[in-house]
PDB file of C-alpha atoms in Angstrom:
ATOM      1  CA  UNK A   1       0.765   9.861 -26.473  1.00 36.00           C
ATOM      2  CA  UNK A   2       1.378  12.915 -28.736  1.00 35.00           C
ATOM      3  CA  UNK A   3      -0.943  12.638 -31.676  1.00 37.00           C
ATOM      4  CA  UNK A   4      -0.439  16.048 -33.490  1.00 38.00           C
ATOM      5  CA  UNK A   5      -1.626  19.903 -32.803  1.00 40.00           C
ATOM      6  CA  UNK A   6      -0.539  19.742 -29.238  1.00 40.00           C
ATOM      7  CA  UNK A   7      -2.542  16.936 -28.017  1.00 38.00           C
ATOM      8  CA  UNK A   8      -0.925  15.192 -25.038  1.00 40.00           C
ATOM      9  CA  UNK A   9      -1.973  12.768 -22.717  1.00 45.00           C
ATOM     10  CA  UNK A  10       0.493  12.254 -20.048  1.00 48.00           C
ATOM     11  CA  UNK A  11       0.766   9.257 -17.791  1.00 53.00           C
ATOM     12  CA  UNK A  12      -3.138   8.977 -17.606  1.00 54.00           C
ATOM     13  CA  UNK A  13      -4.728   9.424 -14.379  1.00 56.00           C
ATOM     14  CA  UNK A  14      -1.502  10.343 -12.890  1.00 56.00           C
ATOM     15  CA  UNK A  15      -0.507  13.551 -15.074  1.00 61.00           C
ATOM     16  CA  UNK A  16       0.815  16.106 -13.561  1.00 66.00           C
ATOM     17  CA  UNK A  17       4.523  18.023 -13.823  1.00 67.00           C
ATOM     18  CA  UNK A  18       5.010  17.972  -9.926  1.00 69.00           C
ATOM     19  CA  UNK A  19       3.265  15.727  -7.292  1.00 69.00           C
ATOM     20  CA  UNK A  20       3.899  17.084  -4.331  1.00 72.00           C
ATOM     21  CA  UNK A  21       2.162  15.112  -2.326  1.00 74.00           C
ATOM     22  CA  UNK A  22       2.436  11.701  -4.445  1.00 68.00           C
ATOM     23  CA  UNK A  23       5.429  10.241  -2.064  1.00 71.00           C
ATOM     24  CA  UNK A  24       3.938  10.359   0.949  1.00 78.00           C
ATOM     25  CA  UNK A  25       2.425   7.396   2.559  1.00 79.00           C
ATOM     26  CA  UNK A  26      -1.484   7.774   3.459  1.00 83.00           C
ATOM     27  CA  UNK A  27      -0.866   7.053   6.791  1.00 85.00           C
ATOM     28  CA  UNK A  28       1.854   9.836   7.034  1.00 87.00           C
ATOM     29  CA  UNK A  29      -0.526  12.205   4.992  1.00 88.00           C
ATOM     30  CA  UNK A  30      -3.260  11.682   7.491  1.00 89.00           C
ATOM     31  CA  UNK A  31      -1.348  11.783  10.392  1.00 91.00           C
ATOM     32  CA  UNK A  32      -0.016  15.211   8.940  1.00 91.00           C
ATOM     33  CA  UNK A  33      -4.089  16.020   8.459  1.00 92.00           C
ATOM     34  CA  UNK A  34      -4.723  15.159  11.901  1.00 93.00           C
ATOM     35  CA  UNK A  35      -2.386  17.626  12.999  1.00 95.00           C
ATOM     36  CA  UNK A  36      -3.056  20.643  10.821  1.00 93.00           C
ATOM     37  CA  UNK A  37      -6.790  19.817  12.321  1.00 94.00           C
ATOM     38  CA  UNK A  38      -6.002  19.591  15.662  1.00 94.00           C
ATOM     39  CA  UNK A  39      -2.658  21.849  16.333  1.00 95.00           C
ATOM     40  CA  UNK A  40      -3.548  24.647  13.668  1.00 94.00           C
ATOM     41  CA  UNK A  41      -7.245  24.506  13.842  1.00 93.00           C
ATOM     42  CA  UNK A  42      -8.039  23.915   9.488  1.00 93.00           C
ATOM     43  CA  UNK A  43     -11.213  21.741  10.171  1.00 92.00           C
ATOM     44  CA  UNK A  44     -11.435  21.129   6.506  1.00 90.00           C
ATOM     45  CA  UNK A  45      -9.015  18.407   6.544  1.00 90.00           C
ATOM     46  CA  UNK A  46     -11.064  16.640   9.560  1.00 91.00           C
ATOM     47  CA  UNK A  47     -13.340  15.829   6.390  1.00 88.00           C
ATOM     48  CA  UNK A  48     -10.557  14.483   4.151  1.00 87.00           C
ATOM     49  CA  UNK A  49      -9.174  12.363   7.056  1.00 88.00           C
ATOM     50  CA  UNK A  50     -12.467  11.381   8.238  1.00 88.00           C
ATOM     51  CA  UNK A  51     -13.757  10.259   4.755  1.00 85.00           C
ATOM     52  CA  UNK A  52     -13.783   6.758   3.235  1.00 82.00           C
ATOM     53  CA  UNK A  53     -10.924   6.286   0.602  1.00 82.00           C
ATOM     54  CA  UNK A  54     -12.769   5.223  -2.457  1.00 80.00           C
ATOM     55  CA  UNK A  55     -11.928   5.987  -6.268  1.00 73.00           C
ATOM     56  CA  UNK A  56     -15.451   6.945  -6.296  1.00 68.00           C
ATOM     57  CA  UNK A  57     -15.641   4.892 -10.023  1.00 66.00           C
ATOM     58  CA  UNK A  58     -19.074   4.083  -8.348  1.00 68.00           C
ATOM     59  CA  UNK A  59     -21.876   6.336  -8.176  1.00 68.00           C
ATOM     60  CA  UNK A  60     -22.118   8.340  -5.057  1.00 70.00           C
ATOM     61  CA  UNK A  61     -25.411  10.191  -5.412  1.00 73.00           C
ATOM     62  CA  UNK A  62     -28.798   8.665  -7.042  1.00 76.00           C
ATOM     63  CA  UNK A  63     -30.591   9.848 -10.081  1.00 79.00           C
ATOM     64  CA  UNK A  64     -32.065  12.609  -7.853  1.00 83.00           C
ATOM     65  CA  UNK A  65     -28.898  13.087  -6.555  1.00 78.00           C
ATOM     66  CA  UNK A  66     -29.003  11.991  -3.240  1.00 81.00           C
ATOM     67  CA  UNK A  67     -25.863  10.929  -1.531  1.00 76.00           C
ATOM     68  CA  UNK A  68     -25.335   6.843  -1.278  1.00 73.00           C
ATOM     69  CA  UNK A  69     -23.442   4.948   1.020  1.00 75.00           C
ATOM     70  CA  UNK A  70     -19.835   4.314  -0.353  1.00 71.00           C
ATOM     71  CA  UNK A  71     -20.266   1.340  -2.688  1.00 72.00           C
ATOM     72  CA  UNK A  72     -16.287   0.339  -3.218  1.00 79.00           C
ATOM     73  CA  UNK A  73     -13.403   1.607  -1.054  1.00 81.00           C
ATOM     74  CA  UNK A  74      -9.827   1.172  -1.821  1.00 81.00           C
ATOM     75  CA  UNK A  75      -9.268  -0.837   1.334  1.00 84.00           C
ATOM     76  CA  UNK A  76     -11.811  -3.504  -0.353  1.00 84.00           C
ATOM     77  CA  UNK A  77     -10.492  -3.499  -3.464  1.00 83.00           C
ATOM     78  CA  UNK A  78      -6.949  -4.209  -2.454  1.00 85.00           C
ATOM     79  CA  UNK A  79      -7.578  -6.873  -0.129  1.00 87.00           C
ATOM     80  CA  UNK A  80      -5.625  -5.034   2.483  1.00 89.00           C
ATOM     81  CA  UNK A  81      -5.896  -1.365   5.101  1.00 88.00           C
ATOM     82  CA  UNK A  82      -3.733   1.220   4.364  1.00 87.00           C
ATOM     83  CA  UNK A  83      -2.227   0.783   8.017  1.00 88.00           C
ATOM     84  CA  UNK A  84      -1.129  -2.814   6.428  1.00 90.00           C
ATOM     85  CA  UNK A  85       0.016  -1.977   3.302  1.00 88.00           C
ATOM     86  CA  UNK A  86       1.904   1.060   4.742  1.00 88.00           C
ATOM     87  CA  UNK A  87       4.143  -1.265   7.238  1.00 91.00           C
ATOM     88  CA  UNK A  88       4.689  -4.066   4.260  1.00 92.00           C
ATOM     89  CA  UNK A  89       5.475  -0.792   1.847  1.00 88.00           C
ATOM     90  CA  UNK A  90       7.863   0.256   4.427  1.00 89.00           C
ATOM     91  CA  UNK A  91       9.345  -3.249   5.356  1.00 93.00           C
ATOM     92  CA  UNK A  92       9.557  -3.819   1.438  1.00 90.00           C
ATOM     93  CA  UNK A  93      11.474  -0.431   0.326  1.00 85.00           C
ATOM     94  CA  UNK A  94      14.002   0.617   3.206  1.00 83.00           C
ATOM     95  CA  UNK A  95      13.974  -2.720   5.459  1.00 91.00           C
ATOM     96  CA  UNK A  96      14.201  -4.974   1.954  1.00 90.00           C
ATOM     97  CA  UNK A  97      12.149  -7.578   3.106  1.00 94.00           C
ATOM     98  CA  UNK A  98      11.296 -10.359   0.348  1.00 94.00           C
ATOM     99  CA  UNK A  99       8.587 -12.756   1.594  1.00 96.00           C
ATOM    100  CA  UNK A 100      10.154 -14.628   3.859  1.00 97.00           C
ATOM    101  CA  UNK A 101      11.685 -11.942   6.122  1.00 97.00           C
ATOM    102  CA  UNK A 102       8.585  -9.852   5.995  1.00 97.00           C
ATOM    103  CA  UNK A 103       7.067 -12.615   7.301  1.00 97.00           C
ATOM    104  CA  UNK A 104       9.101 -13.758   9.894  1.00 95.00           C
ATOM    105  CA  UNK A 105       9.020  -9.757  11.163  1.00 95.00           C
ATOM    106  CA  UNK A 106       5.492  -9.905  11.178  1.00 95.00           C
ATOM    107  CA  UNK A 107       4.978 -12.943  12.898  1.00 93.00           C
ATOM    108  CA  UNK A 108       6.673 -11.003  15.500  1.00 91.00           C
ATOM    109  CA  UNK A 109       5.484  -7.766  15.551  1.00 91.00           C
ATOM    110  CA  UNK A 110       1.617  -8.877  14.793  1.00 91.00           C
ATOM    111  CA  UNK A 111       1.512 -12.211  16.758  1.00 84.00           C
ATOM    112  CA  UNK A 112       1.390 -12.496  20.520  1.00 77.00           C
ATOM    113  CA  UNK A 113       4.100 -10.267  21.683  1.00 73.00           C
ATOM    114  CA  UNK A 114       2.345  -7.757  19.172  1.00 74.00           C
ATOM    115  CA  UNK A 115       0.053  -6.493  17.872  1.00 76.00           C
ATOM    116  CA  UNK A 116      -1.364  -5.833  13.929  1.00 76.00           C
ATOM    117  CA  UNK A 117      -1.871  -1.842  13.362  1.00 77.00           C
ATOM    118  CA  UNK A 118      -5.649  -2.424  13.231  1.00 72.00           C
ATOM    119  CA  UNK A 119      -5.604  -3.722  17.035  1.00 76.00           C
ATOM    120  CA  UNK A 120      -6.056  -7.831  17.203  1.00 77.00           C
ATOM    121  CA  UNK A 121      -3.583 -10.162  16.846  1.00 85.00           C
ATOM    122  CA  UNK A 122      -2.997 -12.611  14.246  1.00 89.00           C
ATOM    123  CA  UNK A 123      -2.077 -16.168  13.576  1.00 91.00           C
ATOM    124  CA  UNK A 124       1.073 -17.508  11.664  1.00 93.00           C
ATOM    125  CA  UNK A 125      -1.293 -18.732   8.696  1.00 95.00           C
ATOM    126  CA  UNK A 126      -2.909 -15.316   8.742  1.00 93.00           C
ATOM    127  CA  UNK A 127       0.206 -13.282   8.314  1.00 94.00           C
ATOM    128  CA  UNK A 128       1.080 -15.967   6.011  1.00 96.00           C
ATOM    129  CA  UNK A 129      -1.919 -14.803   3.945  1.00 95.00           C
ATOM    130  CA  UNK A 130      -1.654 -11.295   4.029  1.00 95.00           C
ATOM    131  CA  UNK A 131       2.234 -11.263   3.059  1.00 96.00           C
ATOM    132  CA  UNK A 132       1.395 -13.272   0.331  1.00 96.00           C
ATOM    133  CA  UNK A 133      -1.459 -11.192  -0.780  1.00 94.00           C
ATOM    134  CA  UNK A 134       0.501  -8.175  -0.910  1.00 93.00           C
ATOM    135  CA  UNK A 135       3.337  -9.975  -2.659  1.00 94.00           C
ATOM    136  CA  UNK A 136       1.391 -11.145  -5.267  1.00 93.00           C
ATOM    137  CA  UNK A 137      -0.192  -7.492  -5.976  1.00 90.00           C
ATOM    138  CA  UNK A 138       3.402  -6.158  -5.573  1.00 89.00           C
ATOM    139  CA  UNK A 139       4.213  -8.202  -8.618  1.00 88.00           C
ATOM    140  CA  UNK A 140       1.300  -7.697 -10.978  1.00 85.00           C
ATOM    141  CA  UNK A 141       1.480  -4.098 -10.155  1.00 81.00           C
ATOM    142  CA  UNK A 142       5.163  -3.268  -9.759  1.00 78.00           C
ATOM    143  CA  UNK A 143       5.532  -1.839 -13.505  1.00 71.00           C
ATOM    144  CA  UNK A 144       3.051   0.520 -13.270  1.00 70.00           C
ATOM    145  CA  UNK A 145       5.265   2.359 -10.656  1.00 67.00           C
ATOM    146  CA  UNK A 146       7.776   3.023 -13.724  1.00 65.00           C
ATOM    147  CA  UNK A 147       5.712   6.334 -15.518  1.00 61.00           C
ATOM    148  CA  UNK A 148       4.611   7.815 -12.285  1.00 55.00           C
ATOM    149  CA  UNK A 149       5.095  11.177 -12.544  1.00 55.00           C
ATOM    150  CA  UNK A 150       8.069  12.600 -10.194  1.00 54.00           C
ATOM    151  CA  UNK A 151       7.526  13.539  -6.812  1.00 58.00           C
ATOM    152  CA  UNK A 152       8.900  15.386  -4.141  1.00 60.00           C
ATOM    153  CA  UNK A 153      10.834  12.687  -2.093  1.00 59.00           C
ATOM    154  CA  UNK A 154      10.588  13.576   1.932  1.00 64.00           C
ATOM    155  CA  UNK A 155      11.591  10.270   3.325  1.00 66.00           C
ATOM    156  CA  UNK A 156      12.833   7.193   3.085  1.00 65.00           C
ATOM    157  CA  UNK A 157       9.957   5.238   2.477  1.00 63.00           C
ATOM    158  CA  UNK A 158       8.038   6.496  -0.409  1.00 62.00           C
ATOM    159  CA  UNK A 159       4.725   4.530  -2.524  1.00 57.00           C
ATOM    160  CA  UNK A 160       6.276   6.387  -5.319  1.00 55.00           C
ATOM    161  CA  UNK A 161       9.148   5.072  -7.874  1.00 51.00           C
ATOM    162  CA  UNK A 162      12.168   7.182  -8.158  1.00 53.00           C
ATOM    163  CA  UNK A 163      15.548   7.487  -9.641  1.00 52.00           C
ATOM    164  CA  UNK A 164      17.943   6.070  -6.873  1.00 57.00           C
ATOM    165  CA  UNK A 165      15.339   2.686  -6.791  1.00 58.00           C
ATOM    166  CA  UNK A 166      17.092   0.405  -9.699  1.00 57.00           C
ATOM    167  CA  UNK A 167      15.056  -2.521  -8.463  1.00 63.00           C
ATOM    168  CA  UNK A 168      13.693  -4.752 -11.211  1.00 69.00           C
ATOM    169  CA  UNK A 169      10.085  -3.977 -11.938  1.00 70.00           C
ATOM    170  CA  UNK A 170       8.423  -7.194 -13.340  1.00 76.00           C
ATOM    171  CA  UNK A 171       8.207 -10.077 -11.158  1.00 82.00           C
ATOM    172  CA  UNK A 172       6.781 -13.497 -11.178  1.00 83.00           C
ATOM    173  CA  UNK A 173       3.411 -13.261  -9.379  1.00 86.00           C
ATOM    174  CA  UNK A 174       3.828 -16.759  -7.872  1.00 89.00           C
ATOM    175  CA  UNK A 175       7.031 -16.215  -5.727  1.00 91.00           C
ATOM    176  CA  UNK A 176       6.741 -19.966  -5.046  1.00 94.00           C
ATOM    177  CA  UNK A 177      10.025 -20.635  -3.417  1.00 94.00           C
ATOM    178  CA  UNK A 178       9.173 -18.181  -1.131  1.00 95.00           C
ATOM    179  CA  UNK A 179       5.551 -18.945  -0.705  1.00 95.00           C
ATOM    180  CA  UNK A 180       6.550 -22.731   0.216  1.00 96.00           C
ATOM    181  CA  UNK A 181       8.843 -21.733   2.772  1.00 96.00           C
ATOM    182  CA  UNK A 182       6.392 -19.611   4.156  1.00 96.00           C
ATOM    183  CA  UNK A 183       3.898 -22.496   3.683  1.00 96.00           C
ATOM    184  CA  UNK A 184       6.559 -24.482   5.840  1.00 96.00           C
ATOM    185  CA  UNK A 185       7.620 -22.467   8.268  1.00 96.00           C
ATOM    186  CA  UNK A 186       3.255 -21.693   9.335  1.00 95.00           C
ATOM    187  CA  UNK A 187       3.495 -25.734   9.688  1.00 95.00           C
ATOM    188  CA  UNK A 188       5.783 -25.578  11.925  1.00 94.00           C
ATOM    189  CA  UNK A 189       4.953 -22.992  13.974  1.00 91.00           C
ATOM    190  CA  UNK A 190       1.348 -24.083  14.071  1.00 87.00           C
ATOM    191  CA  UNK A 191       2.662 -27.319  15.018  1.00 83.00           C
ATOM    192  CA  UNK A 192       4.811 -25.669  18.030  1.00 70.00           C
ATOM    193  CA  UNK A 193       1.863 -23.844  19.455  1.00 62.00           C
ATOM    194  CA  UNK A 194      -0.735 -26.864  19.205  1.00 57.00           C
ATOM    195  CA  UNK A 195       2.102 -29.369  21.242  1.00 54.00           C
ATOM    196  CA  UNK A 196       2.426 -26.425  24.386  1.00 49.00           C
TER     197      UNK A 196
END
């Protein structure tokens, strides 16, 4: 907002004229981190990709200023890892997956001929829960992806809004056409694998 005498706040948390770095997954980020670490030898980044993503709105030292264990991550506050939300981002943007074809991919890729990024396998009704969960927060979030401030665009898949994506940007947080079919098609799945 530009009150008078130069005062300008731009975008909030998010202000900057370039982001170089703001369209880039996390997972691509760190694996990039991982490398400069390992193949060029910059230990610093082992810290950055070792540490606990957190907005750190939480203290992180006590009144003597001591450090405390991490009291709120981002992983915990958005109900999902970034390995998840990285493949649903991913499925979303360049595969165009809605609900019901993300989930029918990830009943696939996660279920017992896969396997989820985090290592275990998971159940139709689980899948079910985590496409919906990111669905829902895809919705109630989606506008706030309209005043990011422009980034540097290095693939195809990017967290970041930009010109070329003309994709609506509020959405009904209930999807429930979609969310019934899914609903439907966990019953019958479930109702496959209990009958074998």
């Amino acid at each position: 907002m530009c009150i008078r005498d130069r005062y300008y706040t731009k975008y909030d948390c998010s202000a900057a004229d370039i982001n170089p770095i703001g369209g880039i997954s996390k997972m691509d980020l760190k694996g990039f981190l991982r490398w400069a670490t390992e193949q060029q030898g910059w230990e610093a980044c082992r810290d950055i990709v070792e540490a606990t993503p957190t907005a750190e709105l939480r203290p992180m030292t006590d009144e003597d200023g001591k450090p405390l264990e991490v009291q709120q991550t981002d992983e915990a506050d958005m109900g999902m890892t970034y390995e998840e939300l990285s493949v649903f981002g991913a499925m979303r943007s360049y595969q165009r997956c809605g609900p019901v074809s993300m989930f029918h991919k990830l009943v696939q890729q996660w279920g017992p001929v896969g396997k989820h990024p985090n290592g275990y396998e998971c159940t139709p009704a689980e899948v079910a829960k985590k496409v919906k969960h990111f669905f829902r927060m895809y919705a109630i979030n989606r506008h706030k992806m309209t005043t990011l401030t422009p980034s540097y665009h290095a693939e195809n898949y990017s967290p970041d809004d930009n010109r070329f994506d003309l994709r609506q940007f509020l959405y009904p947080a209930g999807w429930e056409w979609q969310y019934n079919r899914i609903d439907e098609l966990v019953a019958k799945m479930e109702g496959l694998t209990s009958n074998l």
